[in-house]
Coordinates of C-alpha atoms in Angstrom, one line a residue:
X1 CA 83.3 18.1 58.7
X2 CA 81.3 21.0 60.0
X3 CA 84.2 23.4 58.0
X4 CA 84.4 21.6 55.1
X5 CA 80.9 21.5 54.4
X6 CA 80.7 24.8 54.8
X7 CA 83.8 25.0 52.3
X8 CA 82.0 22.9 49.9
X9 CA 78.9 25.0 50.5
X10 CA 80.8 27.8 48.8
X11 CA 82.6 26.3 46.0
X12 CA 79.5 23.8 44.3
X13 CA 76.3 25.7 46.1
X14 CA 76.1 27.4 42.2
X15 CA 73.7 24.5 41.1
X16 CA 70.3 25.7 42.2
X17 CA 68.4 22.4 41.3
X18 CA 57.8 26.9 20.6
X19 CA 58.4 24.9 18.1
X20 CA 57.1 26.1 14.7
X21 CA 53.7 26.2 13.5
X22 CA 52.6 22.7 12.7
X23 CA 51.6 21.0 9.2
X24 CA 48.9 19.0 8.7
X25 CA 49.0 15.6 9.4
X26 CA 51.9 13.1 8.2
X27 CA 54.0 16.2 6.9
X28 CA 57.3 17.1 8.5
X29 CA 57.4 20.3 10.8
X30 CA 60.0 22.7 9.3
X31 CA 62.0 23.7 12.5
X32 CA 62.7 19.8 12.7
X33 CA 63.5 19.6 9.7
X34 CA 66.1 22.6 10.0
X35 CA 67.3 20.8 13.1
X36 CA 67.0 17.4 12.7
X37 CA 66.8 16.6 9.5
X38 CA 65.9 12.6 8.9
X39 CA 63.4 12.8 12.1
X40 CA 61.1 15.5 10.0
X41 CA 60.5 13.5 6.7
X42 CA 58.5 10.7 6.9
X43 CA 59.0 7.4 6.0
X44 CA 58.2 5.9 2.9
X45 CA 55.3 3.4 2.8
X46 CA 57.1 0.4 3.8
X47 CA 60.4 1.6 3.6
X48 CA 63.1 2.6 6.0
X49 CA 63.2 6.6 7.2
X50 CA 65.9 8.4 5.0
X51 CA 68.7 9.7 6.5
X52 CA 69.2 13.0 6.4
X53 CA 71.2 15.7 8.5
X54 CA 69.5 19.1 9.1
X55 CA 70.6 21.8 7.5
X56 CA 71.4 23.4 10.8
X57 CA 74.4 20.6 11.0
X58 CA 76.2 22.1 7.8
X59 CA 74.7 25.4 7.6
X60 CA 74.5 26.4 11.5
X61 CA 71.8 27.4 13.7
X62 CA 71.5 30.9 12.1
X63 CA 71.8 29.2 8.4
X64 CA 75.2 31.7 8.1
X65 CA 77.2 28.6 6.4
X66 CA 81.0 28.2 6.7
X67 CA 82.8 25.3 6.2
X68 CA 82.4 21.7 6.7
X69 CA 85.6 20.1 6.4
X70 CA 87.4 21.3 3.1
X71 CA 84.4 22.5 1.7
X72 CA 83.3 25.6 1.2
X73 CA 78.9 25.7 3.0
X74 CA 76.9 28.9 1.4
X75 CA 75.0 30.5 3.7
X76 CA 71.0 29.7 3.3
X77 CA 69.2 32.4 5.3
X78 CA 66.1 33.9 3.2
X79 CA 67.9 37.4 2.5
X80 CA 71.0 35.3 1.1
X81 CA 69.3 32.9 -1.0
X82 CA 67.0 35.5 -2.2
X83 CA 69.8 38.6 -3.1
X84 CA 71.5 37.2 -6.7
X85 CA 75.4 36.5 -7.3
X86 CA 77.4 36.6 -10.1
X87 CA 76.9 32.7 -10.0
X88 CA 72.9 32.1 -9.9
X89 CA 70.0 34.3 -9.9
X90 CA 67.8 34.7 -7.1
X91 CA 66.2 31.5 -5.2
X92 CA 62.1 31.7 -4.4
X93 CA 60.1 29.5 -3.1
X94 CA 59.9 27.5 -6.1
X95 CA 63.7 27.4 -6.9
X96 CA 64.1 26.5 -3.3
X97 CA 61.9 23.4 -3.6
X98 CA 63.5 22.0 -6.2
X99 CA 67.3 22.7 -4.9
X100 CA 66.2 20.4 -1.5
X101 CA 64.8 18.0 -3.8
X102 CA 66.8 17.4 -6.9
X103 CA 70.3 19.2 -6.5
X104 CA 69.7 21.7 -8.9
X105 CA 69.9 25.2 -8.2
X106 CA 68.6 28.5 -9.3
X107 CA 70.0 28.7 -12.7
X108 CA 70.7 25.1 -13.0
X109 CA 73.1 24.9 -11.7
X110 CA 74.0 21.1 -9.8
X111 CA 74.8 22.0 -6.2
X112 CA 77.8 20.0 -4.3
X113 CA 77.5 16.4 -3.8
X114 CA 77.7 16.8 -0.4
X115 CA 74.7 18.7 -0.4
X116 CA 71.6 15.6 0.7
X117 CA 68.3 15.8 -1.6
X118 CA 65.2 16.0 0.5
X119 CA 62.1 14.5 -0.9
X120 CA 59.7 16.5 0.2
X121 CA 56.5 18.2 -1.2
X122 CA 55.8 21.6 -2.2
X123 CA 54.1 22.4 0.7
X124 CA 56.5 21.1 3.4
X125 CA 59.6 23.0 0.7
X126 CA 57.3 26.5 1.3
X127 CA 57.0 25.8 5.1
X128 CA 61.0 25.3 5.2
X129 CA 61.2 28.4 3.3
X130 CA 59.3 30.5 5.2
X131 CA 61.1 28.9 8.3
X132 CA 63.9 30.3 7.0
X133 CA 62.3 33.8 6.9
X134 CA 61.5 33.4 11.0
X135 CA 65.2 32.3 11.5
X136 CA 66.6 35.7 10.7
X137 CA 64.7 37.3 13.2
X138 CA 64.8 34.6 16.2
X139 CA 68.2 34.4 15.8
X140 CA 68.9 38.4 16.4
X141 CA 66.8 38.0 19.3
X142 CA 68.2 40.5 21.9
X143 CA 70.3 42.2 19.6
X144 CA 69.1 46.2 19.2
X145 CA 71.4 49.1 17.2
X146 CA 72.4 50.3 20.6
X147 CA 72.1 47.5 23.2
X148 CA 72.2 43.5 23.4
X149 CA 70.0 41.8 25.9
X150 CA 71.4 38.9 27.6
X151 CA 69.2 37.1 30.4
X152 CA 70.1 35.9 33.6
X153 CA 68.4 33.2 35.5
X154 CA 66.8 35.0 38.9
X155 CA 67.6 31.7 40.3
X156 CA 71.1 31.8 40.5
X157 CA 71.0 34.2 43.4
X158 CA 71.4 38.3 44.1
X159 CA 75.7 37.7 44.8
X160 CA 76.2 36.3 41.7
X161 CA 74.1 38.4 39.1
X162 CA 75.3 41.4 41.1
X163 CA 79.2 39.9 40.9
X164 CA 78.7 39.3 37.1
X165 CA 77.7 42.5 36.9
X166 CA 80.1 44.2 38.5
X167 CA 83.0 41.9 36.7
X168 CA 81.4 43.0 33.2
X169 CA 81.8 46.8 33.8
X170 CA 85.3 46.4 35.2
X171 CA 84.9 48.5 37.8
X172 CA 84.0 51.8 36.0
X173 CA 79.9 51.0 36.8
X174 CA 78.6 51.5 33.5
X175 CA 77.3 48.6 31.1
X176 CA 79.9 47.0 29.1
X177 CA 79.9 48.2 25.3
X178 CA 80.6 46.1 22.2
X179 CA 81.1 47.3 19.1
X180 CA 78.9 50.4 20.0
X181 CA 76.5 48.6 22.1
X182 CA 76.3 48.4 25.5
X183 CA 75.4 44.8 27.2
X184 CA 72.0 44.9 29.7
X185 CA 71.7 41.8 31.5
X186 CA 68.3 40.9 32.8
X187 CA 66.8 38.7 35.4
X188 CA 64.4 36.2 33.8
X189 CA 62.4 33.6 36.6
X190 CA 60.3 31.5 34.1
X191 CA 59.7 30.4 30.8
X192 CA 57.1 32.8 29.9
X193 CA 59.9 35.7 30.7
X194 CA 62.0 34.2 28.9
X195 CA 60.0 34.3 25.9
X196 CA 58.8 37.3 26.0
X197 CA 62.4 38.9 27.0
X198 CA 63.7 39.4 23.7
X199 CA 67.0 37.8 24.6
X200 CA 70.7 37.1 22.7
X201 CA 71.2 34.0 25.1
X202 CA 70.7 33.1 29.0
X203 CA 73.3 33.2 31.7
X204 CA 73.9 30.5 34.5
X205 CA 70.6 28.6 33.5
X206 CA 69.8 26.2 36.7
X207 CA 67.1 24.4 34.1
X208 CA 68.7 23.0 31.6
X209 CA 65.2 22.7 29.5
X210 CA 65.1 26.8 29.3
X211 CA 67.3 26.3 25.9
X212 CA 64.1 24.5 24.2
X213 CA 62.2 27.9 24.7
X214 CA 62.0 30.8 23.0
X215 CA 63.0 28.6 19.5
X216 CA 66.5 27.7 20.8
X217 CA 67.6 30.0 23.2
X218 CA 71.5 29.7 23.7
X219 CA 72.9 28.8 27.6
X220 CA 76.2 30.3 28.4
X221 CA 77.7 28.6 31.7
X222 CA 75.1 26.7 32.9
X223 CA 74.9 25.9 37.1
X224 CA 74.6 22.2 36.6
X225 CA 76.5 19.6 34.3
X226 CA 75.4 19.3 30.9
X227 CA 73.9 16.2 29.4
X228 CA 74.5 14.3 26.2
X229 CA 71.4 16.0 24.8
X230 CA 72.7 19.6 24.5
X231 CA 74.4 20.0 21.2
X232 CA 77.2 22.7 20.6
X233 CA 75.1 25.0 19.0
X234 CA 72.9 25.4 22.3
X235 CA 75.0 25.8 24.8
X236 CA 78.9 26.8 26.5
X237 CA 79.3 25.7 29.6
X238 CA 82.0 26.6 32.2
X239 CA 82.3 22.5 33.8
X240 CA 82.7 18.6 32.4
X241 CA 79.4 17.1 31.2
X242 CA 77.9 15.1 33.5
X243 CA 79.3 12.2 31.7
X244 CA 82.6 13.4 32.3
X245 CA 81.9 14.1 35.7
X246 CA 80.9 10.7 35.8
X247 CA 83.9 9.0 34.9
X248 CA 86.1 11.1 37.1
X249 CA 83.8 9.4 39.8
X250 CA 84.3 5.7 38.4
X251 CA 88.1 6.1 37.7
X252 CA 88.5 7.3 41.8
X253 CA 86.4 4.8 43.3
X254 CA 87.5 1.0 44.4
X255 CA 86.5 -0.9 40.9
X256 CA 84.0 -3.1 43.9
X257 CA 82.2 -0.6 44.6
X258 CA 78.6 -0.6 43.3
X259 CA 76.7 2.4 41.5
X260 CA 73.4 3.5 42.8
X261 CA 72.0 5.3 39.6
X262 CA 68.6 6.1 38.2
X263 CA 67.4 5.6 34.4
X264 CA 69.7 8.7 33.5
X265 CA 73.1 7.7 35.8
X266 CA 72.7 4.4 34.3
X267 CA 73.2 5.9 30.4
X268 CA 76.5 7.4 31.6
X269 CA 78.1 3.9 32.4
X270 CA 80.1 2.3 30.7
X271 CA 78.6 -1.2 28.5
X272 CA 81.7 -3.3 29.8
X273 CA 80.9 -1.8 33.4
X274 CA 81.4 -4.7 36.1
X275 CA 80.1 -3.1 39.1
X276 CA 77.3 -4.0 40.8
X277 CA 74.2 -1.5 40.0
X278 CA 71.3 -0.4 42.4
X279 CA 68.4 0.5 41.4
X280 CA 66.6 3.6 43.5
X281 CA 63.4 2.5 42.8
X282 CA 64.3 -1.0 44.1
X283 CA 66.2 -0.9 47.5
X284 CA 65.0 -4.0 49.3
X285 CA 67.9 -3.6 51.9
X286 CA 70.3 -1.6 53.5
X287 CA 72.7 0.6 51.3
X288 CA 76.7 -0.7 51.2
X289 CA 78.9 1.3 53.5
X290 CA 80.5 3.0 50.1
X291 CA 78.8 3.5 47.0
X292 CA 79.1 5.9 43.9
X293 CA 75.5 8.0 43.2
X294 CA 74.4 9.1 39.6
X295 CA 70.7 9.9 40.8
X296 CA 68.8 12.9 39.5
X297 CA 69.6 16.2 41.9
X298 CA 65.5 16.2 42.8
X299 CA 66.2 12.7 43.8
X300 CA 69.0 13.3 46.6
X301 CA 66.4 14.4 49.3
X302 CA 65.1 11.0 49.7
X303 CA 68.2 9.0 49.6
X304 CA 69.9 11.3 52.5
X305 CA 67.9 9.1 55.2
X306 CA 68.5 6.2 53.6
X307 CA 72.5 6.7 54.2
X308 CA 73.9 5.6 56.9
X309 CA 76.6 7.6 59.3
X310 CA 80.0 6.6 57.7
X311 CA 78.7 5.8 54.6
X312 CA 81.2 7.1 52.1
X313 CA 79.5 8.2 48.7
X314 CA 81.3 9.1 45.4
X315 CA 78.9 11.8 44.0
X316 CA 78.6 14.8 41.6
X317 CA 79.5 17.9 43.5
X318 CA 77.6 20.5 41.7
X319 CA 74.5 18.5 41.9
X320 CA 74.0 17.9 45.5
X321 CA 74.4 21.6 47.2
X322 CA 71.0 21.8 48.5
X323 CA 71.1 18.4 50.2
X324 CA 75.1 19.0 51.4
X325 CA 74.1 20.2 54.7
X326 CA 72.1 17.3 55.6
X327 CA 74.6 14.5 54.6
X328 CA 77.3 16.5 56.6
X329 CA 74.7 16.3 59.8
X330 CA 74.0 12.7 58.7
X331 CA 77.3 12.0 59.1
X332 CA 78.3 11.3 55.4
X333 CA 81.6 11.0 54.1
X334 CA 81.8 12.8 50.5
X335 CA 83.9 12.4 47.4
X336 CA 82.8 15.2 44.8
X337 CA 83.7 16.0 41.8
X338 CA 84.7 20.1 41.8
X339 CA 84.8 21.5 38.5
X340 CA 85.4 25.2 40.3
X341 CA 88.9 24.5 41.2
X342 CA 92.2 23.2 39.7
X343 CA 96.1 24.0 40.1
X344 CA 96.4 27.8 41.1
X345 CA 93.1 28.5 41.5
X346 CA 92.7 32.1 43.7
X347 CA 91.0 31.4 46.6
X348 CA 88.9 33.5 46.1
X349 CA 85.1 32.1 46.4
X350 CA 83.4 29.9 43.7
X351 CA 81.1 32.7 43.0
X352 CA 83.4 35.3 42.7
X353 CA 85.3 33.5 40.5
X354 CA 82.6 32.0 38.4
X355 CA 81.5 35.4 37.7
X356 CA 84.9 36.6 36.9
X357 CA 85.4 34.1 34.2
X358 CA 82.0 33.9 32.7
X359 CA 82.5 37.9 32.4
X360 CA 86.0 37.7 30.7
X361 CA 84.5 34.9 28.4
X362 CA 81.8 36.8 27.4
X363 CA 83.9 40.4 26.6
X364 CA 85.8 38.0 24.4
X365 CA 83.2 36.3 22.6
X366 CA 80.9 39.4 22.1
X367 CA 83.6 40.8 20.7
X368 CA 84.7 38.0 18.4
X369 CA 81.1 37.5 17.1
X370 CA 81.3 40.7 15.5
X371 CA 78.9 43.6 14.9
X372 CA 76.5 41.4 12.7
X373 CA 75.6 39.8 15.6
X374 CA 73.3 36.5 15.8
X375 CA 73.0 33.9 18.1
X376 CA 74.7 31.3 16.4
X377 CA 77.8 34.1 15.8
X378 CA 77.7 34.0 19.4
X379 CA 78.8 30.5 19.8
X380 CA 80.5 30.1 17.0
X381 CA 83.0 32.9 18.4
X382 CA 83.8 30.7 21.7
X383 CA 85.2 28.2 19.3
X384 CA 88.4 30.9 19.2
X385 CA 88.8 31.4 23.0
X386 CA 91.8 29.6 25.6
X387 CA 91.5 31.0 29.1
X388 CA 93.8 29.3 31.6
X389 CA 93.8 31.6 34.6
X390 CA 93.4 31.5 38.3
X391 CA 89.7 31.6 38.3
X392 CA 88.9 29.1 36.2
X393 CA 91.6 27.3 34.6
X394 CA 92.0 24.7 31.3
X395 CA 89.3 26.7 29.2
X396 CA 90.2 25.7 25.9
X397 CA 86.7 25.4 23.5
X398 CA 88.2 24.6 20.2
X399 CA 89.1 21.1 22.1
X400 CA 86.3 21.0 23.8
X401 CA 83.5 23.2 22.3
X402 CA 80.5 22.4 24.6
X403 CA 82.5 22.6 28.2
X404 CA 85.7 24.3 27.7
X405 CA 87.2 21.4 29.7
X406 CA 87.0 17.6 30.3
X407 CA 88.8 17.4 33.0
X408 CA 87.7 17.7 36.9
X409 CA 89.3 17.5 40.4
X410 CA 87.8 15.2 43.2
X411 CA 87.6 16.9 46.5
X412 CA 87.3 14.5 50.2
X413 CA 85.1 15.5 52.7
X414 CA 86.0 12.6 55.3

């Protein structure tokens, strides 16, 4: 056990457990309503909340339009909407209210049908308009004419940031350059230097909550499972969502075995699920001698002496590094999920190879994004890239956007 703890210790010890100005009261903030839509206009009086998507869903985070199925979505940032075309004059402020709320646009234009009306008031319009001012800049965060600033979570370790490092250069030990910029990667511990960094997007994030600062910051290969809650547009990870990581768990285990799962593990079950659950919080005796865990990773430390030797648990690998040592002491026997390896994979350390493919992702998406570089080009670009080699293989993000894979092994430590 002693070796393959130490084995496991390698591969899954990666996990190292401003919203706008507001208006006044009963109007809708505008970042909401660029990002959520229905949940930033209020009700009407006695009536049911409209539904409506935010024009990020359509638009994209960095309102540089596209397409949404066969149709053809204009970009809405301020200098787009405000430069004229052959087909309509200029939008301000005032032409922009009354495009959100009747369809019409500058030069009368009807817009799409696909295009929702909003019904808000002049002043919650001129707050979404100037929101869209403040986009443009947050969103070239990090980006400078000779240089792009990508952070890196301090708390990832020195042998990684150092590895990624050295795998971005290539060996030549100088920065990386894209389309005449070189890439600078810098350490950020906190949220207050990640705000004030002036960064593109943050690497191997170990809290999950850093992509709500700094208006939306981007995290690229995350060191822990994604939730449900991260949409596409904030994140790339390198590993299955939780959720999939979750169901690996349930399809390997013995359909008797029971689930021992907090408020979170117990959102990742199935509704037709006929296994008994447990209920941390509620342990009025002694744990079953096999059992499948879906607990937070803070939560771990006080189960470990609640399990007794021989116990065999069914648990998230990447989510339990900091406890592994003392469940391989206690006697544990482990059945993890490892999203870190796969047919072929070099041998190489997790680390190592982490590093490696994070670095070759991010040449190719950097590249891809283009010189008009924003945040949201950022992620958009992934949406092209495959990688399938021995480092991390099955990275395919048009399939699966968010994780680049669905799929995970489960490695026995008996």
């Amino acid at each position: 056990m002693r070796l393959a703890a130490s084995r496991i210790v390698a591969l899954l010890g990666l996990a190292v457990p401003v919203l706008a100005p507001g208006l006044a009261a009963g109007q809708a903030d505008p970042e909401t309503l660029f990002v959520s839509g229905s949940r930033g206009v209020p009700a009407v009086p006695g009536g049911r909340p409209p539904v409506l998507p935010g024009c990020r869903d359509c638009h994209g985070r960095d309102g540089a339009g596209g397409r949404e199925g066969g149709a053809i979505v204009p970009p809405i940032t301020r200098s787009a909407l405000a430069r004229a075309t052959l087909a309509r004059p200029a939008y301000d402020e005032a032409a922009f209210a009354v495009a959100l709320r009747d369809g019409t646009g500058a030069g009368g234009r009807r817009l799409q049908a696909l295009m929702p009306r909003y019904p808000l008031g002049r002043d919650e319009a001129g707050a979404l308009w100037r929101h869209l001012e403040s986009l443009e800049a947050s969103e070239r965060r990090g980006v400078e004419p000779d240089r792009i600033r990508l952070g890196i979570d301090a708390a990832s370790g020195p042998r990684l940031i150092a590895s990624l490092r050295a795998a971005l250069d290539g060996g030549a030990g100088e920065a990386l350059r894209v389309h005449g910029r070189g890439v600078e990667l810098v350490p950020v511990r906190d949220a207050a230097e990640i705000a004030a960094g002036g960064l593109l997007a943050l690497v191997f994030a170990t809290d999950l909550a850093a992509c709500h600062q700094d208006g939306g910051l981007p995290l690229l290969f995350p060191l822990a499972p994604i939730g449900d809650d991260l949409r596409a547009d904030e994140v790339r990870s390198l590993m299955p969502s939780r959720r999939d990581q979750a169901e690996a768990l349930l399809s390997g285990a013995p359909s008797d075995v029971a689930v021992l799962a907090d408020a979170a593990g117990r959102a990742l079950l199935p509704g037709s699920t006929a296994r008994p659950i447990l209920d941390p919080d509620r342990l009025d005796k002694p744990l079953p001698p096999e059992l499948i865990v879906l607990v937070a990773p803070a939560r771990w430390r006080d189960l470990v002496g609640l399990l007794r030797p021989g116990t065999r648990v069914h648990a998230i690998g990447p989510e339990i590094g900091a406890v592994l040592p003392a469940l391989a002491r206690g006697g544990i026997r482990l059945v993890l999920t490892d999203p870190s390896a796969g047919p072929g994979v070099d041998p190489a350390p997790a680390p190592d190879r982490l590093a490696r493919a994070a670095a070759a992702l991010l040449r190719a998406a950097l590249v891809a994004a283009g010189r008009d570089l924003t945040r949201g080009a950022l992620l958009r670009a992934f949406d092209t890239l495959h990688l399938d080699g021995s480092d991390w293989p099955g990275l395919d993000y048009a399939r699966h956007p968010r994780t680049g894979r669905r799929d995970t092994i489960l490695l026995r430590l008996e």
